PDB file of C-alpha atoms in Angstrom:
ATOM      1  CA  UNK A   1      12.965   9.336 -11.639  1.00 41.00           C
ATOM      2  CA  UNK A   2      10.149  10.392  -9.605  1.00 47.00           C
ATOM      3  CA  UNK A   3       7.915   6.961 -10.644  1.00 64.00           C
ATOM      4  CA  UNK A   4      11.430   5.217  -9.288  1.00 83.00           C
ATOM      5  CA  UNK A   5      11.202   7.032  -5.591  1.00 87.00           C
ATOM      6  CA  UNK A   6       7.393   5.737  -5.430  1.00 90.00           C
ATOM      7  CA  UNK A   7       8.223   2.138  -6.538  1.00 91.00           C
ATOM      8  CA  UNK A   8      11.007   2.141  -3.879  1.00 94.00           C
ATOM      9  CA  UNK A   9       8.139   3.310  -1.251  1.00 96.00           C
ATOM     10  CA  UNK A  10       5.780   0.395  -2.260  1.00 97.00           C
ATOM     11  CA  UNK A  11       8.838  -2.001  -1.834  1.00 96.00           C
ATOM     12  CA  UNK A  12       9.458  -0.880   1.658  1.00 97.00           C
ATOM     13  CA  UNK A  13       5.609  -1.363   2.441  1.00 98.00           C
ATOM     14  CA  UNK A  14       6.040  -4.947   0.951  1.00 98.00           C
ATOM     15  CA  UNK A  15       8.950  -5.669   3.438  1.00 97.00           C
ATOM     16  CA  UNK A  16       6.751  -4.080   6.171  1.00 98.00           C
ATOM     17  CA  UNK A  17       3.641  -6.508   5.621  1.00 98.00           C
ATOM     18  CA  UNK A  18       5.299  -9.085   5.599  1.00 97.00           C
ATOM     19  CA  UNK A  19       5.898  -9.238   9.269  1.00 97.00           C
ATOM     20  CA  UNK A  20       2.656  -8.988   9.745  1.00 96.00           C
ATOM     21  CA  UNK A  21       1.745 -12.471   8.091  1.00 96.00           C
ATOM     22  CA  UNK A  22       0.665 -10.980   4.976  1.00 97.00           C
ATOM     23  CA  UNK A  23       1.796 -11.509   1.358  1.00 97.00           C
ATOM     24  CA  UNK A  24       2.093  -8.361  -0.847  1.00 97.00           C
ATOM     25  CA  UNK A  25       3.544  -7.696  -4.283  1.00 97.00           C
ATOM     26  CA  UNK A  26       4.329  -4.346  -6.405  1.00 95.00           C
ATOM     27  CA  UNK A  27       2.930  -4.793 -10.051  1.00 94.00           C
ATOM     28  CA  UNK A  28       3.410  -2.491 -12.647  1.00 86.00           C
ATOM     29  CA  UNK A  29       1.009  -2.874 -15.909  1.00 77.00           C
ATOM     30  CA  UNK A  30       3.739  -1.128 -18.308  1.00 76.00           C
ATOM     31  CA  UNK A  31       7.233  -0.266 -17.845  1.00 73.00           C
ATOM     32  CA  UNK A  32       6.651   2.766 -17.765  1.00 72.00           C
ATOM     33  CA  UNK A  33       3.269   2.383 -16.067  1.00 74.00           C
ATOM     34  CA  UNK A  34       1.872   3.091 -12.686  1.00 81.00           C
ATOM     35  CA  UNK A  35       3.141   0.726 -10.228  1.00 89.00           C
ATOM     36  CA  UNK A  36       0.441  -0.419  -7.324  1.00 94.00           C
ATOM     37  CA  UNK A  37       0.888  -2.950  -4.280  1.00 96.00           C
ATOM     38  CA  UNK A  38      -1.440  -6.217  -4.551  1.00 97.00           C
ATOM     39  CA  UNK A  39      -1.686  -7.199  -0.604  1.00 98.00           C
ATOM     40  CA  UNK A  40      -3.512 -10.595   0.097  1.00 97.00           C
ATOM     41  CA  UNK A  41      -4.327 -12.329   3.082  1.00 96.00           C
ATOM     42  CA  UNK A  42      -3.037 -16.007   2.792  1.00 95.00           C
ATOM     43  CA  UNK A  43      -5.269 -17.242   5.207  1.00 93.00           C
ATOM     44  CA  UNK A  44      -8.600 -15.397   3.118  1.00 93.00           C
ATOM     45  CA  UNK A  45      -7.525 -14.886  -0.148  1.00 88.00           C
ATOM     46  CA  UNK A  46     -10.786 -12.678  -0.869  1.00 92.00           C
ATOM     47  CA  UNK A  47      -8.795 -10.576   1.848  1.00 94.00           C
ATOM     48  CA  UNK A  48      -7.133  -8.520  -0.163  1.00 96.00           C
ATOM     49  CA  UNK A  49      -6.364  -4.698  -1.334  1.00 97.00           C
ATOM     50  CA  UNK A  50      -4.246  -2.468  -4.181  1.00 97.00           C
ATOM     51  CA  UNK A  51      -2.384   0.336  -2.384  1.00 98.00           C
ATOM     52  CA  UNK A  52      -1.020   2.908  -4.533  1.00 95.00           C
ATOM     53  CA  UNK A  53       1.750   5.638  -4.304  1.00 95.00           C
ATOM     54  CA  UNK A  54       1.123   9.084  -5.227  1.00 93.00           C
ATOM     55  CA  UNK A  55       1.223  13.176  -3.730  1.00 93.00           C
ATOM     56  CA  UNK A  56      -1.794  14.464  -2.080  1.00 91.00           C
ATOM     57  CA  UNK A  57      -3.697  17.366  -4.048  1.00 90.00           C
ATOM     58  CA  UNK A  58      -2.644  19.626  -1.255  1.00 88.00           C
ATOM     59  CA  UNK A  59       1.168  19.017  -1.155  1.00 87.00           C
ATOM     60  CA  UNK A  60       3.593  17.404  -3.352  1.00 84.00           C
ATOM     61  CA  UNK A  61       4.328  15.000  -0.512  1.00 92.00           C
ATOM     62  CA  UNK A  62       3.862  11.022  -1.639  1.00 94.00           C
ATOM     63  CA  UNK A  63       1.527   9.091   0.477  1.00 96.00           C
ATOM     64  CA  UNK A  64       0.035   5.707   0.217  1.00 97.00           C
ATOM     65  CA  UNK A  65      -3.453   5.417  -0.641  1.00 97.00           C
ATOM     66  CA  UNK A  66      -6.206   3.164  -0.785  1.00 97.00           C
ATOM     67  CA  UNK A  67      -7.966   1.372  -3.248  1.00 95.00           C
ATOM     68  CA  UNK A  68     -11.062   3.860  -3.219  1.00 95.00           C
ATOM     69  CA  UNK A  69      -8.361   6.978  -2.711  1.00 94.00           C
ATOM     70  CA  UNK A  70      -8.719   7.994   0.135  1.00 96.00           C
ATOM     71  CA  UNK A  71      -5.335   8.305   2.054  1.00 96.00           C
ATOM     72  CA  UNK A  72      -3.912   5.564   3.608  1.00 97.00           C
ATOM     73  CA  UNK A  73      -0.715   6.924   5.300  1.00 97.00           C
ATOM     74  CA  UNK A  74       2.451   8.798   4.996  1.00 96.00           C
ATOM     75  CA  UNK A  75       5.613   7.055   3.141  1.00 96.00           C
ATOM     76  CA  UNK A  76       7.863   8.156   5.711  1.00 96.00           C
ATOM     77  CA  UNK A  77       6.496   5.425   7.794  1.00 97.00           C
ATOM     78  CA  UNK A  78       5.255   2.402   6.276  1.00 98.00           C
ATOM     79  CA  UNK A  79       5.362   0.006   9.121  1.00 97.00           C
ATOM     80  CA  UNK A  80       2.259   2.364  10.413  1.00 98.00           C
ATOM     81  CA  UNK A  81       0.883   1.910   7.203  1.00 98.00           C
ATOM     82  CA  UNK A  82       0.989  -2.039   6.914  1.00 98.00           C
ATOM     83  CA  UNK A  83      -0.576  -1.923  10.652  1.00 98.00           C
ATOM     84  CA  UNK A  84      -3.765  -0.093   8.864  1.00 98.00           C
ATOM     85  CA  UNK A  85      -3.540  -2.127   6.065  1.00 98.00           C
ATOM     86  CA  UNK A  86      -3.156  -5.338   7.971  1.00 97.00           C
ATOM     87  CA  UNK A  87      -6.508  -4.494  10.392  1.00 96.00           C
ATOM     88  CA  UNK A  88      -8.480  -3.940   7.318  1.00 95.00           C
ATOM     89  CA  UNK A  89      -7.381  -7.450   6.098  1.00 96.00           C
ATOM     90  CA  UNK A  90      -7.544  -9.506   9.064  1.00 93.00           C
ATOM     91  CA  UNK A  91      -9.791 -12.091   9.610  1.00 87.00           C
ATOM     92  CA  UNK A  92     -12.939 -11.683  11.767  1.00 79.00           C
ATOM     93  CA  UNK A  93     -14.003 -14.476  14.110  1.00 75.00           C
ATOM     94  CA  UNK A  94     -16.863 -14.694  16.010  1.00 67.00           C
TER      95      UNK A  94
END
């Protein structure tokens, strides 16, 4: 199932931000609803960001996207994607 494939890609993300101190989650509303990562910085828990799973209009090819959908990254390499994800959720000090 092609919701199955995405959920898988979310999971490997999960794994993947992990090592880079952040907590993440895959929630799905429905069982047979769409399925979205909940990231959170556990250091700033106002840090934090749904990434989905989903083709781009132009191709059938999944990528993960952002909150506000724009594209986040491909799924073929989600450690590059945590790394974006992770810099957007990092703390800031002065």
């Amino acid at each position: 199932m092609l919701t199955d494939r995405r959920v898988g890609y979310l999971e490997e993300l999960v794994h993947e931000l992990g090592t880079h101190g952040l907590v993440a989650r895959v929630v799905q509303t429905r069982i047979d609803g769409p399925a979205f990562l909940r990231v959170v910085n556990p250091e700033a828990a106002s840090l934090s960001e749904n990434v989905t799973c989903a083709p781009a209009p132009d191709t059938r090819d999944d990528y993960y996207w952002w909150s506000w959908g724009e594209r986040l990254h491909q799924v073929g390499d989600p450690g590059g994607a945590a790394v974006k994800v992770a810099r957007v959720l990092e703390i800031r000090r002065h």
